[in-house]
């Protein structure tokens, strides 16, 4: 069980993530947001790669950043990332077999072997002798997945795992992830800007805007009846063949932090209250939403 | 390796020429006792200042030693100085740089500020000061030049290591729990080394020039050691009357520095792993 409690993250003067609560229990959860929303920063914090400014990341009941040696090794064996681009996530000077072997060695595992892992992700074991630049994008991403599986983790943090791939390759890699996570009973957080990906792989989803979770709940409910205007906007931005062209956002920035709703500059429903007071997350039926006018949105549609 | 050589010969003739020249110079240093026409230090005042001819291709110097022989032996001194200086300054600079780049934070700040202090001194001046304090010798030259050269490697390595450390494969290794020293040597260093190798090769020429300058000023190699800078110093007064004494060692310095530079430029283009064809 991986949990974020009131997590505040950032590098410079302004935090990038403002007080996110997230819990990753069983199955798959989606984290949806546009670029700059703090998705990747959040992923890095969940992996224990950066220290939170405040708040905590807990694995079980222990804070990840404060773990001792043995505990940390156990955490590393249990929570693994799959990063966006295999050409970035694999050392370009190492043969891919060596990258997987490194994962096995670090955790003193002999099983499964490199060949078996490559087969599990649908690759020819002979590719172990290649270097990353001698593989296709889809093959590289499969190698990255194989390396993550080498340590037999319980949880995967999938950070835009298919965004660097062609659409047809994307579908195959998603098939693979769907099959592997089901077979191995893995929990995962799928971070993406792509709603189609989330609706396929995640039963619950969280929508991140400007470093805050603005809506979370069952993925299907979120997409069919969005309560937050930002969720609605994301859904309507997906182009459909034969459908109307997606609306374009005139403004793409978040309102300055401080008072008020961060989404108000782009929100079609924004009124005086939204400028004066930041909406706190509240439970509304099957979901949690941070919007003053969520009820109207739910009843109107 | 052979494939890389073929590629170099095909695509970058200048760098390949540099490589060939350097190989020839290395051979000359190794084989000097056998190929040199005369003994290294055999003054024969009767033969002083003979012009180039069949007996002495490059003429003789003011005490009657064969200039060609002195140049061949001088290559030993110059290459020894260049290689030792590069090894010493790279060992110090690369180690500090890669640690600074990977660790970041205050460790990086401390290392880089110390580096800045060394860089604040003009290199030749610092070398000169050190060479004056220590006794003039080849070892002094190596220490003096290394003292001014390592900060560049620290800086180049730190910059490369910082950018490499932010790559997803370093994050992946950290997420696997790979110990920090292994991450540094397996993931960061090999990928941060390209600019350093290029820099080393480009600098070899500069170091030979600096070493020659120190010897020229009388702070480096001493008689009877054959050293190109020393030979230039001794020959310069004779330039108008006996041009060969200063010209040939000067050309040797020029050609060697040039060869290192073209090789460095060539290395820069072939060392990018994504461009290597196997």
Coordinates of C-alpha atoms in Angstrom, one line a residue:
Chain A
X1 CA 0.0 0.0 0.0
X2 CA 1.5 3.2 -1.2
X3 CA 0.1 6.4 0.2
X4 CA 0.7 10.1 -0.2
X5 CA -0.5 12.3 2.6
X6 CA -0.9 16.0 2.0
X7 CA 2.1 16.0 -0.2
X8 CA 3.7 19.3 -1.1
X9 CA 6.5 19.1 -3.7
X10 CA 8.6 21.6 -5.6
X11 CA 12.0 22.8 -6.6
X12 CA 12.0 26.6 -6.6
X13 CA 10.0 29.3 -4.9
X14 CA 6.6 27.9 -5.9
X15 CA 5.6 24.4 -5.1
X16 CA 4.6 22.3 -8.0
X17 CA 2.3 20.0 -6.1
X18 CA 0.1 21.4 -3.4
X19 CA -1.2 19.0 -0.8
X20 CA -2.0 15.9 -2.7
X21 CA -3.6 12.9 -1.0
X22 CA -3.4 9.7 -2.9
X23 CA -3.6 6.0 -2.0
X24 CA -2.7 3.1 -4.1
X25 CA -4.3 0.0 -2.9
X26 CA -5.3 -2.9 -5.1
X27 CA -5.7 -2.7 -8.9
X28 CA -5.0 0.2 -11.1
X29 CA -5.5 3.9 -10.5
X30 CA -5.1 6.6 -13.1
X31 CA -3.6 10.0 -12.6
X32 CA -4.7 12.4 -15.4
X33 CA -3.3 15.8 -16.1
X34 CA -1.8 18.0 -18.7
X35 CA 1.9 18.8 -19.0
X36 CA 3.0 21.0 -16.1
X37 CA 0.3 19.7 -13.8
X38 CA 2.9 18.1 -11.5
X39 CA 2.3 14.4 -12.6
X40 CA 5.9 13.5 -13.0
X41 CA 7.0 15.3 -9.9
X42 CA 4.4 13.4 -8.0
X43 CA 5.6 10.1 -9.5
X44 CA 9.2 10.9 -8.5
X45 CA 8.1 11.6 -4.9
X46 CA 6.1 8.3 -4.8
X47 CA 9.2 6.5 -5.9
X48 CA 11.2 8.1 -3.1
X49 CA 13.5 10.0 -5.6
X50 CA 12.7 13.4 -4.2
X51 CA 12.1 14.7 -0.7
X52 CA 8.7 16.3 -0.1
X53 CA 8.6 19.8 1.2
X54 CA 5.9 18.7 3.5
X55 CA 3.6 15.8 3.8
X56 CA 4.6 12.2 3.6
X57 CA 4.9 9.3 1.2
X58 CA 4.1 6.1 3.1
X59 CA 4.8 2.5 2.1
X60 CA 2.7 0.4 4.5
X61 CA 3.0 2.4 7.7
X62 CA 6.6 3.6 7.1
X63 CA 7.7 6.9 5.6
X64 CA 9.7 6.2 2.4
X65 CA 12.2 9.0 2.9
X66 CA 13.0 7.9 6.4
X67 CA 13.5 4.3 5.7
X68 CA 16.6 2.4 6.9
X69 CA 18.8 0.3 4.6
X70 CA 16.9 -3.0 4.8
X71 CA 13.5 -1.4 4.6
X72 CA 14.5 0.7 1.7
X73 CA 15.8 -2.4 -0.2
X74 CA 12.4 -4.0 0.4
X75 CA 10.7 -0.9 -0.9
X76 CA 12.9 -0.8 -4.0
X77 CA 12.0 -4.4 -4.7
X78 CA 8.3 -3.7 -4.3
X79 CA 7.7 -0.4 -6.1
X80 CA 9.1 0.0 -9.6
X81 CA 8.8 2.7 -12.3
X82 CA 8.2 2.4 -16.0
X83 CA 9.2 5.8 -17.4
X84 CA 8.0 7.4 -20.6
X85 CA 10.7 6.7 -23.1
X86 CA 12.9 3.6 -23.3
X87 CA 15.7 5.5 -25.0
X88 CA 15.9 7.7 -21.8
X89 CA 15.2 4.9 -19.3
X90 CA 17.9 2.6 -20.5
X91 CA 21.6 3.3 -20.2
X92 CA 22.6 3.8 -23.9
X93 CA 26.0 2.2 -23.3
X94 CA 24.7 -1.0 -21.7
X95 CA 23.4 -4.0 -23.6
X96 CA 19.7 -4.3 -22.6
X97 CA 20.4 -7.8 -21.2
X98 CA 23.0 -6.2 -18.8
X99 CA 20.4 -3.6 -17.7
X100 CA 18.0 -6.4 -16.8
X101 CA 20.9 -8.4 -15.1
X102 CA 21.7 -5.4 -13.0
X103 CA 18.1 -5.3 -11.7
X104 CA 18.4 -9.0 -10.9
X105 CA 21.8 -8.7 -9.2
X106 CA 20.9 -5.7 -7.1
X107 CA 18.1 -7.8 -5.5
X108 CA 20.1 -11.1 -5.6
X109 CA 17.6 -12.9 -7.7
X110 CA 18.4 -15.6 -10.1
X111 CA 14.9 -16.3 -11.1
X112 CA 13.4 -15.3 -13.5
X113 CA 16.3 -15.2 -16.0
X114 CA 16.9 -12.5 -18.6
X115 CA 15.6 -14.7 -21.4
X116 CA 12.5 -15.6 -19.5
X117 CA 11.8 -11.9 -18.7
X118 CA 12.2 -10.9 -22.3
X119 CA 9.8 -13.7 -23.4
X120 CA 7.3 -12.5 -20.8
X121 CA 7.2 -9.1 -22.4
X122 CA 7.0 -10.6 -25.9
X123 CA 10.6 -10.1 -27.0
X124 CA 13.0 -12.5 -28.6
X125 CA 15.7 -13.3 -25.9
X126 CA 18.4 -12.8 -28.6
X127 CA 17.7 -9.1 -28.3
X128 CA 19.5 -9.1 -24.9
X129 CA 22.8 -8.5 -26.8
X130 CA 21.5 -5.3 -28.4
X131 CA 22.0 -1.8 -27.2
X132 CA 18.9 0.4 -26.7
X133 CA 19.5 2.4 -29.9
X134 CA 19.4 -0.8 -31.9
X135 CA 15.8 -1.5 -30.8
X136 CA 12.6 0.1 -31.8
X137 CA 10.7 2.3 -29.4
X138 CA 8.1 -0.4 -28.6
X139 CA 10.9 -3.0 -28.0
X140 CA 12.7 -0.5 -25.7
X141 CA 9.6 0.1 -23.7
X142 CA 9.1 -3.7 -23.4
X143 CA 12.7 -4.0 -22.1
X144 CA 11.9 -1.3 -19.5
X145 CA 8.9 -3.3 -18.4
X146 CA 10.9 -6.5 -18.3
X147 CA 13.5 -4.8 -16.1
X148 CA 10.8 -3.5 -13.7
X149 CA 9.3 -7.0 -13.5
X150 CA 12.8 -8.6 -12.8
X151 CA 12.6 -7.7 -9.1
X152 CA 9.0 -9.0 -8.9
X153 CA 7.4 -5.8 -7.6
X154 CA 4.0 -5.4 -6.2
X155 CA 3.4 -1.9 -7.4
X156 CA 4.2 -0.2 -10.6
X157 CA 4.4 3.6 -11.2
X158 CA 3.7 3.9 -14.9
X159 CA 4.7 7.5 -15.9
X160 CA 3.3 8.0 -19.4
X161 CA 4.4 4.5 -20.4
X162 CA 3.2 4.7 -24.0
X163 CA 3.3 8.4 -24.8
X164 CA 6.5 8.2 -26.8
X165 CA 5.1 5.4 -29.0
X166 CA 3.1 5.2 -32.2
X167 CA -0.5 4.7 -31.8
X168 CA -0.4 1.0 -33.0
X169 CA 2.6 0.2 -30.8
X170 CA 0.9 2.0 -27.9
X171 CA -2.1 -0.4 -28.1
X172 CA 0.2 -3.4 -28.0
X173 CA 2.2 -2.1 -25.1
X174 CA -1.1 -1.4 -23.3
X175 CA -2.3 -4.9 -24.0
X176 CA 0.9 -6.2 -22.5
X177 CA 0.6 -4.0 -19.4
X178 CA -3.0 -5.0 -18.9
X179 CA -2.1 -8.7 -19.2
X180 CA 0.9 -8.6 -17.0
X181 CA -0.7 -6.6 -14.2
X182 CA -3.7 -9.0 -14.2
X183 CA -1.5 -12.1 -14.3
X184 CA 0.8 -10.9 -11.6
X185 CA -1.8 -9.1 -9.5
X186 CA 0.1 -5.8 -9.6
X187 CA -1.1 -2.5 -8.3
X188 CA -0.3 0.4 -10.4
X189 CA -0.6 4.1 -10.8
X190 CA -0.9 5.0 -14.4
X191 CA 0.1 8.6 -15.1
X192 CA -1.0 10.0 -18.4
X193 CA -2.7 12.8 -20.3
X194 CA -4.5 10.3 -22.4
X195 CA -8.1 9.5 -21.2
X196 CA -8.5 6.6 -23.5
X197 CA -5.5 4.9 -21.8
X198 CA -6.9 5.5 -18.3
X199 CA -10.5 4.3 -19.2
X200 CA -9.0 1.1 -20.4
X201 CA -6.7 0.2 -17.6
X202 CA -7.9 2.0 -14.4
X203 CA -11.0 1.5 -12.4
X204 CA -10.5 4.7 -10.4
X205 CA -8.9 7.9 -11.5
X206 CA -7.6 11.2 -10.1
X207 CA -7.5 14.4 -12.1
X208 CA -4.6 16.7 -11.4
X209 CA -4.7 20.3 -12.2
X210 CA -1.9 22.7 -11.3
X211 CA -0.6 20.4 -8.6
X212 CA -4.0 19.7 -7.0
X213 CA -6.3 16.7 -7.3
X214 CA -9.5 18.4 -8.5
X215 CA -11.6 15.3 -8.9
X216 CA -11.3 11.6 -8.2
X217 CA -13.6 8.7 -8.4
X218 CA -14.6 5.7 -10.6
X219 CA -13.1 6.3 -14.1
X220 CA -16.3 5.6 -15.9
X221 CA -18.3 8.0 -13.8
X222 CA -15.6 10.7 -14.2
X223 CA -15.7 10.4 -18.0
X224 CA -19.5 10.0 -18.4
X225 CA -20.5 12.6 -15.8
X226 CA -17.6 14.8 -14.9
X227 CA -18.3 16.9 -11.8
X228 CA -15.3 19.2 -12.2
X229 CA -15.4 21.5 -15.3
X230 CA -11.7 20.7 -15.9
X231 CA -12.5 17.0 -16.1
X232 CA -15.2 17.9 -18.6
X233 CA -12.8 20.0 -20.6
X234 CA -10.3 17.1 -20.8
X235 CA -12.9 14.7 -21.9
X236 CA -14.2 17.1 -24.6
X237 CA -10.7 17.7 -25.8
X238 CA -10.4 14.2 -27.1
X239 CA -11.0 14.4 -30.9
X240 CA -13.5 11.8 -32.3
X241 CA -13.8 10.8 -35.9
X242 CA -17.0 12.4 -37.3
X243 CA -17.5 14.5 -34.1
X244 CA -17.1 18.2 -33.8
X245 CA -13.5 19.5 -33.6
X246 CA -12.3 19.8 -30.0
X247 CA -12.6 23.1 -28.3
X248 CA -9.3 24.9 -27.7
X249 CA -8.4 26.5 -24.5
X250 CA -7.9 30.2 -24.8
X251 CA -5.8 30.3 -21.7
X252 CA -3.6 27.5 -20.5
X253 CA -2.3 28.8 -17.3
X254 CA -3.4 28.3 -13.7
X255 CA -4.5 31.2 -11.7
X256 CA -1.8 32.4 -9.3
X257 CA -1.7 30.4 -6.1
X258 CA -3.1 32.1 -3.0
X259 CA -6.8 32.6 -2.9
X260 CA -9.4 31.4 -5.2
X261 CA -9.8 28.4 -7.5
X262 CA -6.7 27.7 -9.6
X263 CA -8.9 26.8 -12.5
X264 CA -11.0 29.9 -12.5
X265 CA -9.3 31.6 -15.4
X266 CA -10.2 28.8 -17.8
X267 CA -13.5 27.8 -16.2
X268 CA -16.7 28.5 -18.1
X269 CA -18.7 28.4 -14.8
X270 CA -16.4 30.7 -12.7
X271 CA -18.1 33.3 -10.6
X272 CA -17.2 35.7 -7.8
X273 CA -17.0 32.9 -5.2
X274 CA -14.4 31.1 -7.3
X275 CA -12.2 34.1 -7.3
X276 CA -12.6 34.7 -3.5
X277 CA -12.3 31.2 -2.1
X278 CA -10.5 28.1 -3.0
X279 CA -12.8 25.1 -3.2
X280 CA -11.7 22.3 -0.8
X281 CA -12.2 18.7 -1.9
X282 CA -15.5 17.3 -0.8
X283 CA -17.2 14.0 -1.2
X284 CA -20.1 14.0 -3.6
X285 CA -21.7 10.7 -4.2
X286 CA -19.2 8.3 -5.7
X287 CA -16.4 10.9 -6.0
X288 CA -14.4 13.6 -4.4
X289 CA -14.3 16.9 -6.2
X290 CA -12.9 20.4 -5.5
X291 CA -15.4 22.7 -7.2
X292 CA -17.9 25.1 -5.7
X293 CA -20.4 24.4 -8.5
X294 CA -20.0 20.6 -8.8
X295 CA -23.6 20.0 -7.9
X296 CA -24.8 22.1 -10.8
X297 CA -22.5 20.3 -13.2
X298 CA -23.8 16.9 -12.0
X299 CA -27.4 17.8 -12.2
X300 CA -27.2 19.8 -15.4
X301 CA -25.9 16.8 -17.5
Chain B
X1 CA 37.5 -0.6 -32.8
X2 CA 38.7 -1.5 -36.4
X3 CA 35.3 -0.5 -37.6
X4 CA 35.6 2.8 -35.9
X5 CA 39.0 3.4 -37.5
X6 CA 37.6 2.6 -41.0
X7 CA 34.8 5.1 -40.3
X8 CA 37.2 7.7 -39.2
X9 CA 39.4 7.2 -42.3
X10 CA 36.4 7.5 -44.5
X11 CA 34.5 10.3 -42.9
X12 CA 37.1 12.5 -41.2
X13 CA 40.3 12.6 -43.1
X14 CA 41.8 15.3 -40.9
X15 CA 41.2 13.5 -37.7
X16 CA 42.6 10.3 -39.3
X17 CA 45.7 12.2 -40.4
X18 CA 46.1 13.4 -36.8
X19 CA 45.8 9.9 -35.5
X20 CA 48.4 8.6 -38.1
X21 CA 50.8 11.4 -37.1
X22 CA 50.4 10.6 -33.4
X23 CA 51.0 6.9 -34.0
X24 CA 54.2 7.8 -35.9
X25 CA 55.3 10.0 -33.1
X26 CA 54.6 7.3 -30.6
X27 CA 56.6 4.8 -32.7
X28 CA 59.4 7.3 -32.8
X29 CA 59.5 7.7 -29.0
X30 CA 59.5 3.9 -28.6
X31 CA 62.1 3.2 -31.2
X32 CA 64.3 6.3 -30.7
X33 CA 67.4 4.4 -29.6
X34 CA 67.3 2.3 -32.8
X35 CA 66.2 4.8 -35.4
X36 CA 68.0 7.9 -34.2
X37 CA 71.1 8.3 -36.3
X38 CA 73.3 9.5 -33.4
X39 CA 73.5 9.0 -29.6
X40 CA 71.1 11.2 -27.7
X41 CA 73.7 13.3 -25.8
X42 CA 77.0 13.3 -27.7
X43 CA 78.4 16.8 -28.0
X44 CA 81.0 17.1 -30.7
X45 CA 82.0 20.8 -30.7
X46 CA 83.9 20.3 -34.0
X47 CA 80.6 19.5 -35.7
X48 CA 78.7 22.5 -34.1
X49 CA 76.1 24.3 -36.2
X50 CA 76.4 22.2 -39.3
X51 CA 73.6 23.0 -41.8
X52 CA 71.1 20.3 -42.8
X53 CA 72.7 17.8 -45.2
X54 CA 73.2 14.2 -45.9
X55 CA 75.1 13.5 -42.7
X56 CA 72.8 15.5 -40.4
X57 CA 69.3 15.8 -42.0
X58 CA 68.2 18.6 -39.6
X59 CA 71.7 19.9 -39.0
X60 CA 73.5 20.1 -35.6
X61 CA 73.1 22.4 -32.6
X62 CA 75.6 24.8 -31.0
X63 CA 77.4 22.0 -29.2
X64 CA 77.4 19.7 -32.2
X65 CA 74.5 17.3 -31.4
X66 CA 72.3 16.0 -34.2
X67 CA 69.0 18.0 -34.2
X68 CA 67.0 15.1 -35.7
X69 CA 68.2 12.8 -32.9
X70 CA 67.4 15.4 -30.3
X71 CA 63.9 15.8 -31.7
X72 CA 63.2 12.1 -31.6
X73 CA 64.3 11.9 -28.0
X74 CA 62.5 15.1 -27.3
X75 CA 59.3 13.4 -28.4
X76 CA 59.7 11.1 -25.5
X77 CA 59.9 13.9 -23.1
X78 CA 57.0 15.8 -24.6
X79 CA 54.7 12.8 -24.8
X80 CA 55.7 11.7 -21.3
X81 CA 54.8 15.1 -20.0
X82 CA 51.6 15.3 -21.9
X83 CA 50.4 11.8 -21.0
X84 CA 51.4 12.1 -17.3
X85 CA 49.8 15.6 -17.0
X86 CA 46.6 14.4 -18.6
X87 CA 46.4 11.3 -16.5
X88 CA 47.1 13.3 -13.3
X89 CA 44.7 16.2 -13.9
X90 CA 42.0 14.0 -15.4
X91 CA 42.2 11.6 -12.4
X92 CA 41.7 14.5 -10.0
X93 CA 39.3 16.5 -12.2
X94 CA 37.0 13.7 -13.4
X95 CA 36.7 12.2 -10.0
X96 CA 35.8 15.5 -8.3
X97 CA 33.5 16.4 -11.2
X98 CA 31.5 13.2 -11.4
X99 CA 31.0 13.3 -7.6
X100 CA 29.9 16.9 -7.8
X101 CA 27.6 16.3 -10.7
X102 CA 25.9 13.2 -9.2
X103 CA 25.7 14.4 -5.6
X104 CA 24.5 17.9 -6.3
X105 CA 23.6 20.2 -3.4
X106 CA 26.2 21.5 -1.0
X107 CA 28.8 18.8 -2.1
X108 CA 28.6 20.2 -5.6
X109 CA 28.8 23.8 -4.4
X110 CA 31.9 23.1 -2.3
X111 CA 33.8 21.3 -5.1
X112 CA 32.9 23.8 -7.7
X113 CA 33.9 26.8 -5.6
X114 CA 37.3 25.3 -5.0
X115 CA 37.5 24.7 -8.7
X116 CA 36.6 28.3 -9.4
X117 CA 39.4 29.5 -7.1
X118 CA 42.0 27.5 -9.1
X119 CA 40.5 28.8 -12.4
X120 CA 40.7 32.3 -11.1
X121 CA 44.5 32.2 -11.4
X122 CA 45.9 32.6 -14.9
X123 CA 47.1 29.0 -15.8
X124 CA 50.6 29.9 -17.0
X125 CA 51.2 32.2 -14.1
X126 CA 50.2 29.5 -11.5
X127 CA 52.4 27.0 -13.4
X128 CA 55.2 29.5 -13.3
X129 CA 54.8 30.2 -9.6
X130 CA 54.8 26.5 -8.8
X131 CA 57.7 25.7 -11.1
X132 CA 59.7 28.5 -9.4
X133 CA 58.9 27.1 -5.9
X134 CA 59.7 23.5 -6.9
X135 CA 63.0 22.7 -8.5
X136 CA 63.0 22.9 -12.3
X137 CA 62.6 19.4 -13.8
X138 CA 60.2 17.4 -15.9
X139 CA 58.3 16.3 -12.8
X140 CA 57.9 19.9 -11.8
X141 CA 56.4 20.6 -15.2
X142 CA 53.9 17.8 -14.8
X143 CA 52.9 18.9 -11.3
X144 CA 52.7 22.6 -12.3
X145 CA 50.6 22.0 -15.4
X146 CA 48.3 19.5 -13.7
X147 CA 47.6 22.0 -10.9
X148 CA 46.2 24.4 -13.4
X149 CA 44.5 21.9 -15.7
X150 CA 42.4 19.7 -13.4
X151 CA 39.8 22.4 -12.7
X152 CA 38.7 22.3 -16.4
X153 CA 38.1 18.6 -16.2
X154 CA 36.3 19.0 -13.0
X155 CA 34.1 21.6 -14.6
X156 CA 33.4 19.7 -17.9
X157 CA 32.8 16.5 -16.0
X158 CA 30.5 18.1 -13.4
X159 CA 28.4 19.7 -16.2
X160 CA 28.1 16.5 -18.1
X161 CA 27.5 14.4 -14.9
X162 CA 24.8 16.8 -13.8
X163 CA 22.8 16.4 -17.0
X164 CA 23.4 12.6 -17.1
X165 CA 22.2 12.3 -13.5
X166 CA 18.9 13.8 -14.4
X167 CA 18.3 11.1 -17.0
X168 CA 15.6 8.5 -16.5
X169 CA 18.1 5.6 -16.6
X170 CA 19.8 7.1 -13.5
X171 CA 16.4 7.4 -11.8
X172 CA 15.7 3.8 -12.9
X173 CA 18.9 2.6 -11.3
X174 CA 18.1 4.5 -8.1
X175 CA 14.6 3.0 -8.1
X176 CA 16.2 -0.4 -8.3
X177 CA 18.4 0.4 -5.3
X178 CA 21.7 0.2 -7.1
X179 CA 24.3 1.5 -4.7
X180 CA 25.5 5.1 -5.4
X181 CA 29.1 4.2 -6.2
X182 CA 27.9 1.8 -8.8
X183 CA 25.4 4.3 -10.3
X184 CA 28.3 6.8 -10.6
X185 CA 30.7 4.4 -12.3
X186 CA 28.3 2.3 -14.3
X187 CA 25.7 4.9 -15.4
X188 CA 26.9 8.4 -14.9
X189 CA 30.6 8.3 -15.7
X190 CA 30.5 6.4 -19.0
X191 CA 27.8 8.7 -20.3
X192 CA 29.5 11.8 -19.0
X193 CA 32.9 10.9 -20.3
X194 CA 32.6 11.9 -24.0
X195 CA 33.2 15.6 -23.6
X196 CA 36.1 14.9 -21.2
X197 CA 37.8 12.6 -23.7
X198 CA 37.4 15.2 -26.4
X199 CA 38.8 17.8 -24.0
X200 CA 41.7 15.6 -23.1
X201 CA 42.7 15.1 -26.7
X202 CA 42.3 18.8 -27.5
X203 CA 44.3 19.7 -24.4
X204 CA 47.2 17.4 -25.1
X205 CA 48.4 19.9 -27.7
X206 CA 48.0 22.8 -25.3
X207 CA 49.9 20.9 -22.6
X208 CA 52.8 20.2 -25.0
X209 CA 52.8 23.9 -25.8
X210 CA 52.7 24.8 -22.1
X211 CA 55.5 22.3 -21.2
X212 CA 57.5 23.8 -24.0
X213 CA 56.9 27.3 -22.7
X214 CA 58.0 26.3 -19.2
X215 CA 61.1 24.7 -20.5
X216 CA 61.7 27.6 -22.8
X217 CA 61.6 29.9 -19.7
X218 CA 64.1 27.6 -18.0
X219 CA 61.7 26.3 -15.4
X220 CA 61.1 22.8 -16.9
X221 CA 63.4 20.2 -18.5
X222 CA 67.1 20.9 -17.9
X223 CA 70.1 20.1 -20.0
X224 CA 71.1 17.5 -21.1
X225 CA 67.4 16.3 -21.4
X226 CA 66.2 16.6 -24.9
X227 CA 63.0 18.7 -24.8
X228 CA 61.5 20.7 -27.7
X229 CA 60.8 23.9 -25.7
X230 CA 64.3 23.8 -24.4
X231 CA 65.7 23.3 -27.9
X232 CA 63.7 26.3 -29.2
X233 CA 65.0 28.4 -26.3
X234 CA 68.6 27.5 -27.1
X235 CA 68.2 27.9 -30.8
X236 CA 66.3 31.2 -30.9
X237 CA 69.3 33.4 -30.7
X238 CA 70.7 31.7 -33.7
X239 CA 67.6 32.0 -35.9
X240 CA 69.1 34.6 -38.3
X241 CA 72.3 32.7 -38.8
X242 CA 71.6 29.0 -38.1
X243 CA 67.8 28.7 -38.7
X244 CA 67.6 24.9 -38.4
X245 CA 68.4 24.8 -34.7
X246 CA 65.1 26.5 -33.7
X247 CA 63.0 25.7 -36.7
X248 CA 62.8 21.9 -36.5
X249 CA 61.9 21.5 -32.8
X250 CA 59.4 24.4 -33.4
X251 CA 57.8 22.4 -36.2
X252 CA 57.8 19.3 -34.1
X253 CA 55.8 21.2 -31.4
X254 CA 53.4 22.6 -34.0
X255 CA 52.8 19.3 -35.8
X256 CA 52.2 17.4 -32.5
X257 CA 49.8 20.0 -31.1
X258 CA 48.0 20.1 -34.4
X259 CA 47.7 16.3 -34.6
X260 CA 46.2 16.1 -31.1
X261 CA 43.7 18.9 -32.0
X262 CA 42.4 17.3 -35.1
X263 CA 42.1 13.9 -33.3
X264 CA 40.2 15.6 -30.6
X265 CA 37.8 17.2 -33.1
X266 CA 37.3 13.8 -34.7
X267 CA 36.7 12.0 -31.4
X268 CA 34.0 14.6 -30.6
X269 CA 32.0 13.5 -33.6
X270 CA 32.5 9.7 -33.3
X271 CA 32.1 9.3 -29.6
X272 CA 28.4 10.0 -29.6
X273 CA 27.0 6.5 -28.8
X274 CA 23.9 7.0 -31.0
X275 CA 26.1 7.6 -34.0
X276 CA 28.3 4.5 -33.6
X277 CA 27.6 2.0 -36.3
X278 CA 28.5 -1.6 -35.5

